[in-house]
PDB file of C-alpha atoms in Angstrom:
ATOM      1  CA  UNK A   1     -18.957 -10.418  -0.303  1.00 48.00           C
ATOM      2  CA  UNK A   2     -15.192 -11.039  -0.414  1.00 48.00           C
ATOM      3  CA  UNK A   3     -12.920 -10.073  -3.253  1.00 48.00           C
ATOM      4  CA  UNK A   4      -9.449 -11.521  -3.562  1.00 49.00           C
ATOM      5  CA  UNK A   5      -7.050  -8.736  -4.335  1.00 49.00           C
ATOM      6  CA  UNK A   6      -3.711  -9.852  -5.754  1.00 47.00           C
ATOM      7  CA  UNK A   7      -1.336  -7.266  -4.523  1.00 45.00           C
ATOM      8  CA  UNK A   8       2.139  -6.182  -5.123  1.00 44.00           C
ATOM      9  CA  UNK A   9       3.622  -3.012  -3.952  1.00 41.00           C
ATOM     10  CA  UNK A  10       5.227  -1.162  -6.845  1.00 37.00           C
ATOM     11  CA  UNK A  11       5.750   2.185  -8.504  1.00 35.00           C
ATOM     12  CA  UNK A  12       3.097   4.671  -9.507  1.00 36.00           C
ATOM     13  CA  UNK A  13       3.158   8.464  -9.460  1.00 33.00           C
ATOM     14  CA  UNK A  14       0.031   9.373  -7.595  1.00 35.00           C
ATOM     15  CA  UNK A  15       0.637  11.142  -4.273  1.00 36.00           C
ATOM     16  CA  UNK A  16       1.362  14.765  -3.577  1.00 37.00           C
ATOM     17  CA  UNK A  17       3.953  14.477  -0.831  1.00 41.00           C
ATOM     18  CA  UNK A  18       7.711  14.291  -0.703  1.00 43.00           C
ATOM     19  CA  UNK A  19       9.792  11.942   1.429  1.00 46.00           C
ATOM     20  CA  UNK A  20      11.305  15.060   2.985  1.00 54.00           C
ATOM     21  CA  UNK A  21      13.159  14.166   6.142  1.00 53.00           C
ATOM     22  CA  UNK A  22      11.429  10.845   6.692  1.00 74.00           C
ATOM     23  CA  UNK A  23      13.499   7.760   7.430  1.00 86.00           C
ATOM     24  CA  UNK A  24      13.788   5.501   4.366  1.00 91.00           C
ATOM     25  CA  UNK A  25      13.308   1.858   5.367  1.00 86.00           C
ATOM     26  CA  UNK A  26      15.095  -0.996   3.638  1.00 90.00           C
ATOM     27  CA  UNK A  27      15.914  -4.467   4.943  1.00 93.00           C
ATOM     28  CA  UNK A  28      17.121  -7.763   3.492  1.00 95.00           C
ATOM     29  CA  UNK A  29      14.744 -10.620   4.295  1.00 96.00           C
ATOM     30  CA  UNK A  30      15.438 -14.329   4.682  1.00 97.00           C
ATOM     31  CA  UNK A  31      13.612 -16.938   2.591  1.00 97.00           C
ATOM     32  CA  UNK A  32      11.664 -17.904   5.708  1.00 98.00           C
ATOM     33  CA  UNK A  33      10.533 -14.291   6.233  1.00 97.00           C
ATOM     34  CA  UNK A  34       9.525 -14.004   2.561  1.00 97.00           C
ATOM     35  CA  UNK A  35       7.518 -17.235   2.843  1.00 97.00           C
ATOM     36  CA  UNK A  36       5.785 -16.023   6.016  1.00 97.00           C
ATOM     37  CA  UNK A  37       4.816 -12.736   4.346  1.00 97.00           C
ATOM     38  CA  UNK A  38       3.544 -14.595   1.263  1.00 97.00           C
ATOM     39  CA  UNK A  39       1.306 -16.725   3.493  1.00 97.00           C
ATOM     40  CA  UNK A  40      -0.086 -13.652   5.270  1.00 97.00           C
ATOM     41  CA  UNK A  41      -3.403 -12.113   4.309  1.00 96.00           C
ATOM     42  CA  UNK A  42      -5.049  -8.827   5.168  1.00 96.00           C
ATOM     43  CA  UNK A  43      -8.693  -7.863   4.894  1.00 96.00           C
ATOM     44  CA  UNK A  44      -9.995  -4.410   4.067  1.00 96.00           C
ATOM     45  CA  UNK A  45     -13.545  -4.059   5.384  1.00 95.00           C
ATOM     46  CA  UNK A  46     -15.859  -1.659   3.552  1.00 94.00           C
ATOM     47  CA  UNK A  47     -19.595  -1.023   3.501  1.00 93.00           C
ATOM     48  CA  UNK A  48     -19.566  -2.622   0.041  1.00 93.00           C
ATOM     49  CA  UNK A  49     -17.947  -5.850   1.256  1.00 96.00           C
ATOM     50  CA  UNK A  50     -14.567  -7.159   2.320  1.00 97.00           C
ATOM     51  CA  UNK A  51     -11.433  -7.298   0.184  1.00 96.00           C
ATOM     52  CA  UNK A  52      -8.889  -9.983   1.021  1.00 96.00           C
ATOM     53  CA  UNK A  53      -5.317  -9.078   0.178  1.00 96.00           C
ATOM     54  CA  UNK A  54      -2.674 -11.522  -1.028  1.00 96.00           C
ATOM     55  CA  UNK A  55       0.943 -10.355  -0.871  1.00 97.00           C
ATOM     56  CA  UNK A  56       3.858 -10.763  -3.289  1.00 97.00           C
ATOM     57  CA  UNK A  57       6.960 -10.298  -1.113  1.00 98.00           C
ATOM     58  CA  UNK A  58       9.168 -12.009  -3.694  1.00 97.00           C
ATOM     59  CA  UNK A  59       8.987  -8.804  -5.788  1.00 96.00           C
ATOM     60  CA  UNK A  60       8.608  -6.121  -3.094  1.00 97.00           C
ATOM     61  CA  UNK A  61       9.508  -7.480   0.359  1.00 98.00           C
ATOM     62  CA  UNK A  62      10.060  -4.124   2.058  1.00 97.00           C
ATOM     63  CA  UNK A  63       6.748  -2.711   0.834  1.00 97.00           C
ATOM     64  CA  UNK A  64       4.856  -5.852   1.828  1.00 98.00           C
ATOM     65  CA  UNK A  65       6.506  -5.873   5.249  1.00 98.00           C
ATOM     66  CA  UNK A  66       5.702  -2.184   5.718  1.00 98.00           C
ATOM     67  CA  UNK A  67       2.032  -2.731   4.834  1.00 98.00           C
ATOM     68  CA  UNK A  68       1.739  -5.729   7.179  1.00 97.00           C
ATOM     69  CA  UNK A  69       3.479  -3.915  10.065  1.00 97.00           C
ATOM     70  CA  UNK A  70       1.245  -0.849   9.706  1.00 98.00           C
ATOM     71  CA  UNK A  71      -1.889  -3.011   9.502  1.00 97.00           C
ATOM     72  CA  UNK A  72      -0.902  -4.990  12.626  1.00 97.00           C
ATOM     73  CA  UNK A  73      -0.456  -1.708  14.536  1.00 97.00           C
ATOM     74  CA  UNK A  74      -3.963  -0.604  13.521  1.00 97.00           C
ATOM     75  CA  UNK A  75      -2.555   2.251  11.447  1.00 98.00           C
ATOM     76  CA  UNK A  76      -5.153   1.769   8.697  1.00 98.00           C
ATOM     77  CA  UNK A  77      -8.114   1.365  11.066  1.00 97.00           C
ATOM     78  CA  UNK A  78     -10.698   4.076  10.418  1.00 97.00           C
ATOM     79  CA  UNK A  79      -9.062   5.404   7.253  1.00 98.00           C
ATOM     80  CA  UNK A  80     -11.148   5.865   4.120  1.00 97.00           C
ATOM     81  CA  UNK A  81     -10.597   5.678   0.390  1.00 97.00           C
ATOM     82  CA  UNK A  82      -9.997   9.402  -0.015  1.00 97.00           C
ATOM     83  CA  UNK A  83      -9.412   9.370  -3.773  1.00 97.00           C
ATOM     84  CA  UNK A  84     -11.669   7.533  -6.196  1.00 97.00           C
ATOM     85  CA  UNK A  85     -11.262   7.639  -9.964  1.00 97.00           C
ATOM     86  CA  UNK A  86     -14.018   5.476 -11.502  1.00 97.00           C
ATOM     87  CA  UNK A  87     -12.699   2.912 -13.953  1.00 97.00           C
ATOM     88  CA  UNK A  88      -9.117   3.450 -12.754  1.00 97.00           C
ATOM     89  CA  UNK A  89      -8.414   3.181  -9.011  1.00 98.00           C
ATOM     90  CA  UNK A  90      -9.331   3.835  -5.384  1.00 98.00           C
ATOM     91  CA  UNK A  91      -6.709   5.277  -3.029  1.00 98.00           C
ATOM     92  CA  UNK A  92      -6.492   4.906   0.735  1.00 98.00           C
ATOM     93  CA  UNK A  93      -4.091   4.476   3.617  1.00 98.00           C
ATOM     94  CA  UNK A  94      -3.808   8.126   4.608  1.00 98.00           C
ATOM     95  CA  UNK A  95      -4.102   8.667   8.373  1.00 98.00           C
ATOM     96  CA  UNK A  96      -5.342  12.202   7.649  1.00 98.00           C
ATOM     97  CA  UNK A  97      -8.485  10.679   6.118  1.00 98.00           C
ATOM     98  CA  UNK A  98      -9.680   9.927   9.667  1.00 97.00           C
ATOM     99  CA  UNK A  99     -10.263  13.670  10.043  1.00 97.00           C
ATOM    100  CA  UNK A 100     -13.302  15.485   8.646  1.00 96.00           C
ATOM    101  CA  UNK A 101     -10.883  18.133   7.250  1.00 96.00           C
ATOM    102  CA  UNK A 102     -10.802  16.928   3.648  1.00 96.00           C
ATOM    103  CA  UNK A 103      -8.190  19.548   2.711  1.00 96.00           C
ATOM    104  CA  UNK A 104      -5.571  17.321   4.380  1.00 97.00           C
ATOM    105  CA  UNK A 105      -6.711  14.013   2.866  1.00 97.00           C
ATOM    106  CA  UNK A 106      -3.995  12.519   0.680  1.00 96.00           C
ATOM    107  CA  UNK A 107      -1.190  14.329   2.480  1.00 96.00           C
ATOM    108  CA  UNK A 108      -0.448  12.010   5.409  1.00 97.00           C
ATOM    109  CA  UNK A 109       1.871   9.128   6.052  1.00 97.00           C
ATOM    110  CA  UNK A 110       3.507   7.061   8.782  1.00 97.00           C
ATOM    111  CA  UNK A 111       6.599   9.242   9.295  1.00 96.00           C
ATOM    112  CA  UNK A 112       8.869   6.986   7.240  1.00 97.00           C
ATOM    113  CA  UNK A 113       9.176   5.893   3.631  1.00 97.00           C
ATOM    114  CA  UNK A 114      10.242   2.696   1.887  1.00 97.00           C
ATOM    115  CA  UNK A 115      13.023   2.395  -0.674  1.00 96.00           C
ATOM    116  CA  UNK A 116      11.599   1.771  -4.161  1.00 96.00           C
ATOM    117  CA  UNK A 117      11.285  -1.854  -5.291  1.00 96.00           C
ATOM    118  CA  UNK A 118      10.518  -1.723  -9.004  1.00 92.00           C
ATOM    119  CA  UNK A 119       9.289  -4.933 -10.611  1.00 94.00           C
ATOM    120  CA  UNK A 120       7.492  -6.403 -13.609  1.00 94.00           C
ATOM    121  CA  UNK A 121       3.998  -6.819 -12.069  1.00 94.00           C
ATOM    122  CA  UNK A 122       1.391  -5.039 -14.159  1.00 94.00           C
ATOM    123  CA  UNK A 123      -1.162  -2.598 -12.766  1.00 94.00           C
ATOM    124  CA  UNK A 124      -4.194  -4.691 -13.688  1.00 96.00           C
ATOM    125  CA  UNK A 125      -7.634  -4.816 -12.047  1.00 96.00           C
ATOM    126  CA  UNK A 126      -7.322  -6.048  -8.463  1.00 95.00           C
ATOM    127  CA  UNK A 127      -3.676  -5.069  -8.006  1.00 96.00           C
ATOM    128  CA  UNK A 128      -2.822  -3.024  -4.928  1.00 96.00           C
ATOM    129  CA  UNK A 129       0.244  -0.832  -5.195  1.00 96.00           C
ATOM    130  CA  UNK A 130       1.867   1.748  -2.956  1.00 96.00           C
ATOM    131  CA  UNK A 131       1.183   5.364  -3.844  1.00 96.00           C
ATOM    132  CA  UNK A 132       4.138   7.705  -4.018  1.00 93.00           C
ATOM    133  CA  UNK A 133       5.175  11.148  -5.208  1.00 92.00           C
ATOM    134  CA  UNK A 134       7.683  11.806  -7.974  1.00 92.00           C
ATOM    135  CA  UNK A 135      10.503  10.652  -5.702  1.00 94.00           C
ATOM    136  CA  UNK A 136      11.052   6.880  -6.048  1.00 94.00           C
ATOM    137  CA  UNK A 137      11.591   6.391  -2.297  1.00 96.00           C
ATOM    138  CA  UNK A 138       8.489   8.290  -1.148  1.00 95.00           C
ATOM    139  CA  UNK A 139       5.994   5.450  -0.475  1.00 96.00           C
ATOM    140  CA  UNK A 140       4.846   5.310   3.139  1.00 97.00           C
ATOM    141  CA  UNK A 141       1.336   4.131   3.934  1.00 98.00           C
ATOM    142  CA  UNK A 142      -0.892   5.233   1.087  1.00 98.00           C
ATOM    143  CA  UNK A 143      -1.889   2.695  -1.519  1.00 98.00           C
ATOM    144  CA  UNK A 144      -4.220   2.334  -4.455  1.00 97.00           C
ATOM    145  CA  UNK A 145      -6.189  -0.552  -5.874  1.00 97.00           C
ATOM    146  CA  UNK A 146      -6.753  -0.777  -9.622  1.00 97.00           C
ATOM    147  CA  UNK A 147     -10.456  -1.233 -10.407  1.00 95.00           C
TER     148      UNK A 147
END
């Protein structure tokens, strides 16, 4: 079963890590690059069915680009949804979740962060957003999907 997930990458205080010394990525994209990202899709495969992701680079181009680049590299392959809050959200994207050591789940990232891109998209059911700590520029690879 496929579910279309309308995603934007925005702001939400959910992770327990700091950007620390990680490189903060930010780039200006051309209209052509924005269009290409908007036409891209990603699929998250789970034992409960597949989720197809639609991107909104017009509101968060750096976050969308980051997600697409990580996915193309296989960064998310084998990760799990390590945090589940019924009726609220599921969180994934942590490379540490590939390990059986659950004490480290929710603490990992790609070694860089993305500059915050705040926008007006609402966190409604089906929205995917980047997880971050209290620091606005702390999003890296972890994300959550509102359920």
